[in-house]
């Protein structure tokens, strides 16, 4: 994949089909992305990134091993990661879930079923600009 200005995004999503769709779209647009299938893997990838953290995180909430709310809470409590914008991308459409995600520090809360991949790409591009 081509890097855009050395920036990359972390996609935390446990659905392989969705990850393949994101990967194809991001690659086509020259956006470097890494993928984690669960919350634990996401935190390990972030720690391993060291001095080159992602410029943006796309975070699902319903994840195995460690859910997205827990991951978001951990990210925003860690000085190394708290400034990284997080877009929650989930199928949890309840207003209480959206409020919780935004209160924990997400910059956007998108319901997957209501959001087209081109709209996600536009949001990603906005935060990478």
mmCIF file of N, CA and C in Angstrom:
data_model
loop_
_atom_site.group_PDB
_atom_site.id
_atom_site.type_symbol
_atom_site.label_atom_id
_atom_site.label_comp_id
_atom_site.label_asym_id
_atom_site.label_seq_id
_atom_site.Cartn_x
_atom_site.Cartn_y
_atom_site.Cartn_z
ATOM 1 N N UNK A 1 0.830 -1.191 0.000
ATOM 2 C CA UNK A 1 0.000 0.000 0.000
ATOM 3 C C UNK A 1 0.869 1.247 0.000
ATOM 4 N N UNK A 2 0.376 2.269 -0.596
ATOM 5 C CA UNK A 2 1.084 3.542 -0.651
ATOM 6 C C UNK A 2 0.797 4.340 0.607
ATOM 7 N N UNK A 3 1.794 5.019 1.100
ATOM 8 C CA UNK A 3 1.580 5.857 2.280
ATOM 9 C C UNK A 3 1.245 7.270 1.847
ATOM 10 N N UNK A 4 0.272 7.866 2.525
ATOM 11 C CA UNK A 4 -0.059 9.264 2.309
ATOM 12 C C UNK A 4 0.654 10.062 3.391
ATOM 13 N N UNK A 5 1.679 10.802 3.016
ATOM 14 C CA UNK A 5 2.434 11.648 3.945
ATOM 15 C C UNK A 5 2.904 10.893 5.192
ATOM 16 N N UNK A 6 3.236 9.606 5.080
ATOM 17 C CA UNK A 6 3.694 8.842 6.229
ATOM 18 C C UNK A 6 2.604 8.529 7.228
ATOM 19 N N UNK A 7 1.381 8.877 6.910
ATOM 20 C CA UNK A 7 0.274 8.639 7.831
ATOM 21 C C UNK A 7 -0.327 7.268 7.583
ATOM 22 N N UNK A 8 -0.906 6.717 8.637
ATOM 23 C CA UNK A 8 -1.602 5.435 8.504
ATOM 24 C C UNK A 8 -2.760 5.406 9.485
ATOM 25 N N UNK A 9 -3.684 4.503 9.223
ATOM 26 C CA UNK A 9 -4.833 4.358 10.104
ATOM 27 C C UNK A 9 -4.886 2.938 10.648
ATOM 28 N N UNK A 10 -5.475 2.823 11.822
ATOM 29 C CA UNK A 10 -5.706 1.518 12.426
ATOM 30 C C UNK A 10 -7.199 1.249 12.376
ATOM 31 N N UNK A 11 -7.567 0.120 11.797
ATOM 32 C CA UNK A 11 -8.967 -0.296 11.720
ATOM 33 C C UNK A 11 -9.144 -1.466 12.685
ATOM 34 N N UNK A 12 -10.025 -1.281 13.665
ATOM 35 C CA UNK A 12 -10.290 -2.326 14.653
ATOM 36 C C UNK A 12 -11.690 -2.850 14.369
ATOM 37 N N UNK A 13 -11.733 -3.995 13.707
ATOM 38 C CA UNK A 13 -12.991 -4.557 13.206
ATOM 39 C C UNK A 13 -12.849 -6.070 13.145
ATOM 40 N N UNK A 14 -13.836 -6.803 13.670
ATOM 41 C CA UNK A 14 -13.731 -8.261 13.698
ATOM 42 C C UNK A 14 -14.403 -8.946 12.517
ATOM 43 N N UNK A 15 -15.000 -8.212 11.604
ATOM 44 C CA UNK A 15 -15.660 -8.793 10.443
ATOM 45 C C UNK A 15 -14.682 -8.782 9.259
ATOM 46 N N UNK A 16 -14.247 -9.976 8.838
ATOM 47 C CA UNK A 16 -13.259 -10.082 7.767
ATOM 48 C C UNK A 16 -13.756 -9.493 6.458
ATOM 49 N N UNK A 17 -15.047 -9.664 6.158
ATOM 50 C CA UNK A 17 -15.615 -9.133 4.919
ATOM 51 C C UNK A 17 -15.504 -7.600 4.912
ATOM 52 N N UNK A 18 -15.860 -6.974 6.014
ATOM 53 C CA UNK A 18 -15.769 -5.511 6.118
ATOM 54 C C UNK A 18 -14.311 -5.070 5.998
ATOM 55 N N UNK A 19 -13.402 -5.784 6.653
ATOM 56 C CA UNK A 19 -11.988 -5.443 6.566
ATOM 57 C C UNK A 19 -11.474 -5.524 5.132
ATOM 58 N N UNK A 20 -11.906 -6.539 4.394
ATOM 59 C CA UNK A 20 -11.477 -6.665 2.992
ATOM 60 C C UNK A 20 -11.990 -5.491 2.167
ATOM 61 N N UNK A 21 -13.228 -5.080 2.420
ATOM 62 C CA UNK A 21 -13.797 -3.938 1.690
ATOM 63 C C UNK A 21 -13.025 -2.662 2.018
ATOM 64 N N UNK A 22 -12.767 -2.431 3.310
ATOM 65 C CA UNK A 22 -11.992 -1.255 3.719
ATOM 66 C C UNK A 22 -10.592 -1.299 3.103
ATOM 67 N N UNK A 23 -9.936 -2.447 3.199
ATOM 68 C CA UNK A 23 -8.562 -2.577 2.695
ATOM 69 C C UNK A 23 -8.501 -2.239 1.212
ATOM 70 N N UNK A 24 -9.439 -2.763 0.437
ATOM 71 C CA UNK A 24 -9.447 -2.494 -1.009
ATOM 72 C C UNK A 24 -9.667 -1.008 -1.283
ATOM 73 N N UNK A 25 -10.601 -0.411 -0.586
ATOM 74 C CA UNK A 25 -10.911 1.007 -0.800
ATOM 75 C C UNK A 25 -9.745 1.894 -0.364
ATOM 76 N N UNK A 26 -9.185 1.618 0.804
ATOM 77 C CA UNK A 26 -8.071 2.433 1.292
ATOM 78 C C UNK A 26 -6.845 2.289 0.388
ATOM 79 N N UNK A 27 -6.570 1.057 -0.041
ATOM 80 C CA UNK A 27 -5.418 0.839 -0.921
ATOM 81 C C UNK A 27 -5.610 1.621 -2.223
ATOM 82 N N UNK A 28 -6.801 1.563 -2.773
ATOM 83 C CA UNK A 28 -7.108 2.291 -4.006
ATOM 84 C C UNK A 28 -6.872 3.791 -3.838
ATOM 85 N N UNK A 29 -7.139 4.300 -2.649
ATOM 86 C CA UNK A 29 -6.979 5.728 -2.368
ATOM 87 C C UNK A 29 -5.585 6.087 -1.837
ATOM 88 N N UNK A 30 -4.702 5.091 -1.720
ATOM 89 C CA UNK A 30 -3.347 5.349 -1.255
ATOM 90 C C UNK A 30 -3.241 5.583 0.241
ATOM 91 N N UNK A 31 -4.187 5.033 0.986
ATOM 92 C CA UNK A 31 -4.186 5.186 2.446
ATOM 93 C C UNK A 31 -3.662 3.902 3.060
ATOM 94 N N UNK A 32 -2.612 4.016 3.850
ATOM 95 C CA UNK A 32 -2.038 2.845 4.508
ATOM 96 C C UNK A 32 -2.890 2.511 5.730
ATOM 97 N N UNK A 33 -3.274 1.252 5.848
ATOM 98 C CA UNK A 33 -4.092 0.819 6.983
ATOM 99 C C UNK A 33 -3.564 -0.488 7.542
ATOM 100 N N UNK A 34 -3.660 -0.602 8.861
ATOM 101 C CA UNK A 34 -3.401 -1.867 9.537
ATOM 102 C C UNK A 34 -4.710 -2.281 10.186
ATOM 103 N N UNK A 35 -4.879 -3.580 10.353
ATOM 104 C CA UNK A 35 -6.141 -4.109 10.852
ATOM 105 C C UNK A 35 -5.935 -4.951 12.099
ATOM 106 N N UNK A 36 -6.827 -4.780 13.059
ATOM 107 C CA UNK A 36 -6.853 -5.603 14.271
ATOM 108 C C UNK A 36 -8.238 -6.228 14.354
ATOM 109 N N UNK A 37 -8.290 -7.504 14.703
ATOM 110 C CA UNK A 37 -9.550 -8.236 14.746
ATOM 111 C C UNK A 37 -10.233 -8.183 16.110
ATOM 112 N N UNK A 38 -9.531 -7.668 17.124
ATOM 113 C CA UNK A 38 -10.138 -7.543 18.447
ATOM 114 C C UNK A 38 -9.426 -6.436 19.225
ATOM 115 N N UNK A 39 -9.980 -6.094 20.365
ATOM 116 C CA UNK A 39 -9.442 -4.996 21.159
ATOM 117 C C UNK A 39 -8.043 -5.239 21.680
ATOM 118 N N UNK A 40 -7.754 -6.461 22.090
ATOM 119 C CA UNK A 40 -6.411 -6.788 22.591
ATOM 120 C C UNK A 40 -5.370 -6.608 21.493
ATOM 121 N N UNK A 41 -5.682 -7.116 20.297
ATOM 122 C CA UNK A 41 -4.762 -6.992 19.164
ATOM 123 C C UNK A 41 -4.532 -5.519 18.822
ATOM 124 N N UNK A 42 -5.580 -4.712 18.906
ATOM 125 C CA UNK A 42 -5.459 -3.273 18.623
ATOM 126 C C UNK A 42 -4.471 -2.616 19.575
ATOM 127 N N UNK A 43 -4.606 -2.908 20.853
ATOM 128 C CA UNK A 43 -3.719 -2.301 21.844
ATOM 129 C C UNK A 43 -2.276 -2.766 21.644
ATOM 130 N N UNK A 44 -2.083 -4.030 21.261
ATOM 131 C CA UNK A 44 -0.733 -4.537 20.989
ATOM 132 C C UNK A 44 -0.123 -3.848 19.769
ATOM 133 N N UNK A 45 -0.927 -3.663 18.722
ATOM 134 C CA UNK A 45 -0.425 -2.979 17.522
ATOM 135 C C UNK A 45 -0.034 -1.537 17.837
ATOM 136 N N UNK A 46 -0.838 -0.874 18.647
ATOM 137 C CA UNK A 46 -0.532 0.506 19.020
ATOM 138 C C UNK A 46 0.764 0.589 19.809
ATOM 139 N N UNK A 47 0.941 -0.319 20.737
ATOM 140 C CA UNK A 47 2.163 -0.336 21.541
ATOM 141 C C UNK A 47 3.371 -0.626 20.657
ATOM 142 N N UNK A 48 3.212 -1.553 19.716
ATOM 143 C CA UNK A 48 4.305 -1.923 18.818
ATOM 144 C C UNK A 48 4.660 -0.795 17.851
ATOM 145 N N UNK A 49 3.701 0.102 17.577
ATOM 146 C CA UNK A 49 3.942 1.198 16.636
ATOM 147 C C UNK A 49 4.961 2.196 17.176
ATOM 148 N N UNK A 50 5.126 2.213 18.498
ATOM 149 C CA UNK A 50 6.133 3.081 19.113
ATOM 150 C C UNK A 50 5.971 4.532 18.726
ATOM 151 N N UNK A 51 7.016 5.085 18.102
ATOM 152 C CA UNK A 51 7.023 6.496 17.741
ATOM 153 C C UNK A 51 6.252 6.831 16.481
ATOM 154 N N UNK A 52 5.611 5.849 15.866
ATOM 155 C CA UNK A 52 4.845 6.099 14.650
ATOM 156 C C UNK A 52 3.395 5.645 14.841
ATOM 157 N N UNK A 53 2.661 6.316 15.738
ATOM 158 C CA UNK A 53 1.281 5.906 15.971
ATOM 159 C C UNK A 53 0.393 6.247 14.774
ATOM 160 N N UNK A 54 -0.760 5.633 14.685
ATOM 161 C CA UNK A 54 -1.656 5.950 13.570
ATOM 162 C C UNK A 54 -2.165 7.384 13.682
ATOM 163 N N UNK A 55 -2.566 7.921 12.545
ATOM 164 C CA UNK A 55 -3.135 9.270 12.513
ATOM 165 C C UNK A 55 -4.624 9.247 12.823
ATOM 166 N N UNK A 56 -5.226 8.051 12.752
ATOM 167 C CA UNK A 56 -6.662 7.894 12.953
ATOM 168 C C UNK A 56 -6.949 6.443 13.299
ATOM 169 N N UNK A 57 -7.971 6.238 14.126
ATOM 170 C CA UNK A 57 -8.413 4.880 14.460
ATOM 171 C C UNK A 57 -9.891 4.760 14.128
ATOM 172 N N UNK A 58 -10.236 3.717 13.367
ATOM 173 C CA UNK A 58 -11.634 3.351 13.135
ATOM 174 C C UNK A 58 -11.916 2.201 14.078
ATOM 175 N N UNK A 59 -12.895 2.364 14.958
ATOM 176 C CA UNK A 59 -13.096 1.416 16.047
ATOM 177 C C UNK A 59 -14.522 0.878 16.089
ATOM 178 N N UNK A 60 -14.640 -0.430 15.936
ATOM 179 C CA UNK A 60 -15.922 -1.102 16.150
ATOM 180 C C UNK A 60 -16.100 -1.243 17.658
ATOM 181 N N UNK A 61 -17.326 -1.382 18.107
ATOM 182 C CA UNK A 61 -17.572 -1.528 19.547
ATOM 183 C C UNK A 61 -17.778 -2.977 19.967
ATOM 184 N N UNK A 62 -18.426 -3.755 19.116
ATOM 185 C CA UNK A 62 -18.699 -5.151 19.463
ATOM 186 C C UNK A 62 -17.536 -6.007 18.963
ATOM 187 N N UNK A 63 -16.579 -6.216 19.866
ATOM 188 C CA UNK A 63 -15.353 -6.931 19.533
ATOM 189 C C UNK A 63 -15.107 -8.058 20.517
ATOM 190 N N UNK A 64 -14.441 -9.120 20.059
ATOM 191 C CA UNK A 64 -14.046 -10.172 21.006
ATOM 192 C C UNK A 64 -12.900 -9.702 21.903
ATOM 193 N N UNK A 65 -12.750 -10.367 23.022
ATOM 194 C CA UNK A 65 -11.657 -10.197 23.982
ATOM 195 C C UNK A 65 -11.671 -8.878 24.736
ATOM 196 N N UNK A 66 -11.921 -7.779 24.070
ATOM 197 C CA UNK A 66 -11.958 -6.464 24.716
ATOM 198 C C UNK A 66 -12.820 -5.581 23.827
ATOM 199 N N UNK A 67 -13.946 -5.112 24.349
ATOM 200 C CA UNK A 67 -14.855 -4.365 23.484
ATOM 201 C C UNK A 67 -14.342 -2.962 23.180
ATOM 202 N N UNK A 68 -14.976 -2.329 22.208
ATOM 203 C CA UNK A 68 -14.534 -1.017 21.749
ATOM 204 C C UNK A 68 -14.619 0.069 22.804
ATOM 205 N N UNK A 69 -15.626 -0.001 23.679
ATOM 206 C CA UNK A 69 -15.718 0.991 24.759
ATOM 207 C C UNK A 69 -14.484 0.892 25.665
ATOM 208 N N UNK A 70 -14.070 -0.334 25.975
ATOM 209 C CA UNK A 70 -12.886 -0.533 26.827
ATOM 210 C C UNK A 70 -11.625 -0.026 26.127
ATOM 211 N N UNK A 71 -11.510 -0.334 24.836
ATOM 212 C CA UNK A 71 -10.342 0.114 24.072
ATOM 213 C C UNK A 71 -10.309 1.641 24.032
ATOM 214 N N UNK A 72 -11.442 2.259 23.746
ATOM 215 C CA UNK A 72 -11.516 3.719 23.679
ATOM 216 C C UNK A 72 -11.144 4.344 25.023
ATOM 217 N N UNK A 73 -11.653 3.773 26.085
ATOM 218 C CA UNK A 73 -11.327 4.260 27.427
ATOM 219 C C UNK A 73 -9.819 4.176 27.691
ATOM 220 N N UNK A 74 -9.213 3.031 27.333
ATOM 221 C CA UNK A 74 -7.768 2.851 27.518
ATOM 222 C C UNK A 74 -6.965 3.847 26.678
ATOM 223 N N UNK A 75 -7.385 4.056 25.431
ATOM 224 C CA UNK A 75 -6.669 4.980 24.542
ATOM 225 C C UNK A 75 -6.669 6.396 25.098
ATOM 226 N N UNK A 76 -7.835 6.832 25.534
ATOM 227 C CA UNK A 76 -7.962 8.218 25.991
ATOM 228 C C UNK A 76 -7.334 8.429 27.374
ATOM 229 N N UNK A 77 -7.040 7.338 28.094
ATOM 230 C CA UNK A 77 -6.380 7.435 29.396
ATOM 231 C C UNK A 77 -4.856 7.400 29.254
ATOM 232 N N UNK A 78 -4.362 7.087 28.051
ATOM 233 C CA UNK A 78 -2.932 6.945 27.806
ATOM 234 C C UNK A 78 -2.416 8.178 27.064
ATOM 235 N N UNK A 79 -1.480 8.880 27.666
ATOM 236 C CA UNK A 79 -0.951 10.121 27.083
ATOM 237 C C UNK A 79 -0.390 9.909 25.670
ATOM 238 N N UNK A 80 0.129 8.718 25.399
ATOM 239 C CA UNK A 80 0.708 8.434 24.086
ATOM 240 C C UNK A 80 -0.355 8.414 22.991
ATOM 241 N N UNK A 81 -1.566 7.976 23.322
ATOM 242 C CA UNK A 81 -2.598 7.754 22.314
ATOM 243 C C UNK A 81 -3.794 8.682 22.397
ATOM 244 N N UNK A 82 -3.922 9.451 23.472
ATOM 245 C CA UNK A 82 -5.169 10.179 23.688
ATOM 246 C C UNK A 82 -5.469 11.244 22.642
ATOM 247 N N UNK A 83 -4.444 11.729 21.934
ATOM 248 C CA UNK A 83 -4.694 12.755 20.919
ATOM 249 C C UNK A 83 -5.059 12.171 19.548
ATOM 250 N N UNK A 84 -4.991 10.857 19.397
ATOM 251 C CA UNK A 84 -5.346 10.233 18.119
ATOM 252 C C UNK A 84 -6.869 10.268 17.969
ATOM 253 N N UNK A 85 -7.373 10.853 16.869
ATOM 254 C CA UNK A 85 -8.823 10.856 16.679
ATOM 255 C C UNK A 85 -9.350 9.433 16.459
ATOM 256 N N UNK A 86 -10.485 9.155 17.074
ATOM 257 C CA UNK A 86 -11.122 7.835 16.956
ATOM 258 C C UNK A 86 -12.517 8.027 16.391
ATOM 259 N N UNK A 87 -12.787 7.335 15.286
ATOM 260 C CA UNK A 87 -14.135 7.294 14.728
ATOM 261 C C UNK A 87 -14.726 5.940 15.089
ATOM 262 N N UNK A 88 -15.814 5.962 15.843
ATOM 263 C CA UNK A 88 -16.507 4.723 16.167
ATOM 264 C C UNK A 88 -17.373 4.346 14.975
ATOM 265 N N UNK A 89 -17.212 3.104 14.512
ATOM 266 C CA UNK A 89 -17.985 2.552 13.406
ATOM 267 C C UNK A 89 -18.616 1.266 13.914
ATOM 268 N N UNK A 90 -19.910 1.297 14.169
ATOM 269 C CA UNK A 90 -20.548 0.179 14.848
ATOM 270 C C UNK A 90 -21.963 -0.039 14.341
ATOM 271 N N UNK A 91 -22.546 -1.138 14.731
ATOM 272 C CA UNK A 91 -23.961 -1.354 14.455
ATOM 273 C C UNK A 91 -24.810 -1.067 15.685
ATOM 274 N N UNK A 92 -24.190 -0.595 16.758
ATOM 275 C CA UNK A 92 -24.945 -0.186 17.940
ATOM 276 C C UNK A 92 -25.514 1.205 17.670
ATOM 277 N N UNK A 93 -26.808 1.269 17.402
ATOM 278 C CA UNK A 93 -27.422 2.522 16.998
ATOM 279 C C UNK A 93 -28.172 3.257 18.088
ATOM 280 N N UNK A 94 -28.142 2.726 19.308
ATOM 281 C CA UNK A 94 -28.859 3.375 20.404
ATOM 282 C C UNK A 94 -28.210 4.712 20.748
ATOM 283 N N UNK A 95 -29.035 5.683 21.076
ATOM 284 C CA UNK A 95 -28.533 7.003 21.438
ATOM 285 C C UNK A 95 -27.607 6.933 22.658
ATOM 286 N N UNK A 96 -27.913 6.040 23.596
ATOM 287 C CA UNK A 96 -27.077 5.913 24.791
ATOM 288 C C UNK A 96 -25.674 5.414 24.432
ATOM 289 N N UNK A 97 -25.589 4.514 23.443
ATOM 290 C CA UNK A 97 -24.280 4.016 22.999
ATOM 291 C C UNK A 97 -23.488 5.136 22.329
ATOM 292 N N UNK A 98 -24.157 5.911 21.487
ATOM 293 C CA UNK A 98 -23.495 7.023 20.803
ATOM 294 C C UNK A 98 -22.985 8.040 21.823
ATOM 295 N N UNK A 99 -23.820 8.372 22.791
ATOM 296 C CA UNK A 99 -23.420 9.335 23.828
ATOM 297 C C UNK A 99 -22.213 8.811 24.595
ATOM 298 N N UNK A 100 -22.252 7.528 24.957
ATOM 299 C CA UNK A 100 -21.137 6.939 25.695
ATOM 300 C C UNK A 100 -19.847 7.001 24.881
ATOM 301 N N UNK A 101 -19.920 6.640 23.593
ATOM 302 C CA UNK A 101 -18.735 6.669 22.736
ATOM 303 C C UNK A 101 -18.157 8.065 22.603
ATOM 304 N N UNK A 102 -19.027 9.044 22.402
ATOM 305 C CA UNK A 102 -18.567 10.429 22.275
ATOM 306 C C UNK A 102 -18.042 10.960 23.608
ATOM 307 N N UNK A 103 -18.703 10.591 24.696
ATOM 308 C CA UNK A 103 -18.236 11.013 26.026
ATOM 309 C C UNK A 103 -16.863 10.420 26.352
ATOM 310 N N UNK A 104 -16.582 9.227 25.827
ATOM 311 C CA UNK A 104 -15.284 8.596 26.062
ATOM 312 C C UNK A 104 -14.181 9.205 25.192
ATOM 313 N N UNK A 105 -14.570 10.033 24.218
ATOM 314 C CA UNK A 105 -13.553 10.725 23.437
ATOM 315 C C UNK A 105 -13.560 10.495 21.939
ATOM 316 N N UNK A 106 -14.514 9.724 21.417
ATOM 317 C CA UNK A 106 -14.582 9.546 19.964
ATOM 318 C C UNK A 106 -14.928 10.879 19.304
ATOM 319 N N UNK A 107 -14.351 11.128 18.124
ATOM 320 C CA UNK A 107 -14.637 12.368 17.405
ATOM 321 C C UNK A 107 -15.896 12.243 16.555
ATOM 322 N N UNK A 108 -16.244 11.007 16.192
ATOM 323 C CA UNK A 108 -17.443 10.747 15.404
ATOM 324 C C UNK A 108 -17.986 9.388 15.817
ATOM 325 N N UNK A 109 -19.301 9.235 15.648
ATOM 326 C CA UNK A 109 -19.963 7.966 15.949
ATOM 327 C C UNK A 109 -20.841 7.643 14.753
ATOM 328 N N UNK A 110 -20.461 6.618 14.003
ATOM 329 C CA UNK A 110 -21.178 6.250 12.786
ATOM 330 C C UNK A 110 -21.771 4.853 12.926
ATOM 331 N N UNK A 111 -23.012 4.709 12.494
ATOM 332 C CA UNK A 111 -23.662 3.400 12.474
ATOM 333 C C UNK A 111 -23.397 2.783 11.095
ATOM 334 N N UNK A 112 -22.738 1.628 11.080
ATOM 335 C CA UNK A 112 -22.332 0.989 9.826
ATOM 336 C C UNK A 112 -23.491 0.818 8.848
ATOM 337 N N UNK A 113 -24.628 0.379 9.354
ATOM 338 C CA UNK A 113 -25.771 0.112 8.477
ATOM 339 C C UNK A 113 -26.273 1.375 7.782
ATOM 340 N N UNK A 114 -25.984 2.537 8.355
ATOM 341 C CA UNK A 114 -26.459 3.811 7.805
ATOM 342 C C UNK A 114 -25.378 4.587 7.064
ATOM 343 N N UNK A 115 -24.167 4.007 6.949
ATOM 344 C CA UNK A 115 -23.029 4.748 6.414
ATOM 345 C C UNK A 115 -22.402 3.988 5.251
ATOM 346 N N UNK A 116 -22.285 4.643 4.114
ATOM 347 C CA UNK A 116 -21.671 4.037 2.932
ATOM 348 C C UNK A 116 -20.150 4.139 3.046
ATOM 349 N N UNK A 117 -19.463 3.216 2.389
ATOM 350 C CA UNK A 117 -18.001 3.196 2.456
ATOM 351 C C UNK A 117 -17.396 4.484 1.895
ATOM 352 N N UNK A 118 -18.040 5.099 0.913
ATOM 353 C CA UNK A 118 -17.509 6.365 0.379
ATOM 354 C C UNK A 118 -17.597 7.472 1.429
ATOM 355 N N UNK A 119 -18.616 7.410 2.273
ATOM 356 C CA UNK A 119 -18.741 8.397 3.354
ATOM 357 C C UNK A 119 -17.675 8.167 4.423
ATOM 358 N N UNK A 120 -17.379 6.905 4.686
ATOM 359 C CA UNK A 120 -16.309 6.578 5.633
ATOM 360 C C UNK A 120 -14.980 7.081 5.078
ATOM 361 N N UNK A 121 -14.758 6.851 3.797
ATOM 362 C CA UNK A 121 -13.535 7.314 3.152
ATOM 363 C C UNK A 121 -13.413 8.840 3.249
ATOM 364 N N UNK A 122 -14.518 9.554 3.065
ATOM 365 C CA UNK A 122 -14.498 11.021 3.186
ATOM 366 C C UNK A 122 -14.115 11.449 4.607
ATOM 367 N N UNK A 123 -14.639 10.740 5.610
ATOM 368 C CA UNK A 123 -14.289 11.058 7.005
ATOM 369 C C UNK A 123 -12.808 10.786 7.250
ATOM 370 N N UNK A 124 -12.325 9.652 6.771
ATOM 371 C CA UNK A 124 -10.911 9.293 6.930
ATOM 372 C C UNK A 124 -10.034 10.365 6.291
ATOM 373 N N UNK A 125 -10.360 10.743 5.075
ATOM 374 C CA UNK A 125 -9.570 11.755 4.352
ATOM 375 C C UNK A 125 -9.564 13.078 5.102
ATOM 376 N N UNK A 126 -10.704 13.432 5.680
ATOM 377 C CA UNK A 126 -10.812 14.673 6.463
ATOM 378 C C UNK A 126 -9.820 14.671 7.622
ATOM 379 N N UNK A 127 -9.737 13.554 8.343
ATOM 380 C CA UNK A 127 -8.864 13.495 9.519
ATOM 381 C C UNK A 127 -7.396 13.294 9.144
ATOM 382 N N UNK A 128 -7.131 12.794 7.941
ATOM 383 C CA UNK A 128 -5.741 12.628 7.523
ATOM 384 C C UNK A 128 -5.192 13.907 6.884
ATOM 385 N N UNK A 129 -6.067 14.824 6.513
ATOM 386 C CA UNK A 129 -5.655 16.066 5.845
ATOM 387 C C UNK A 129 -4.826 16.945 6.766
#
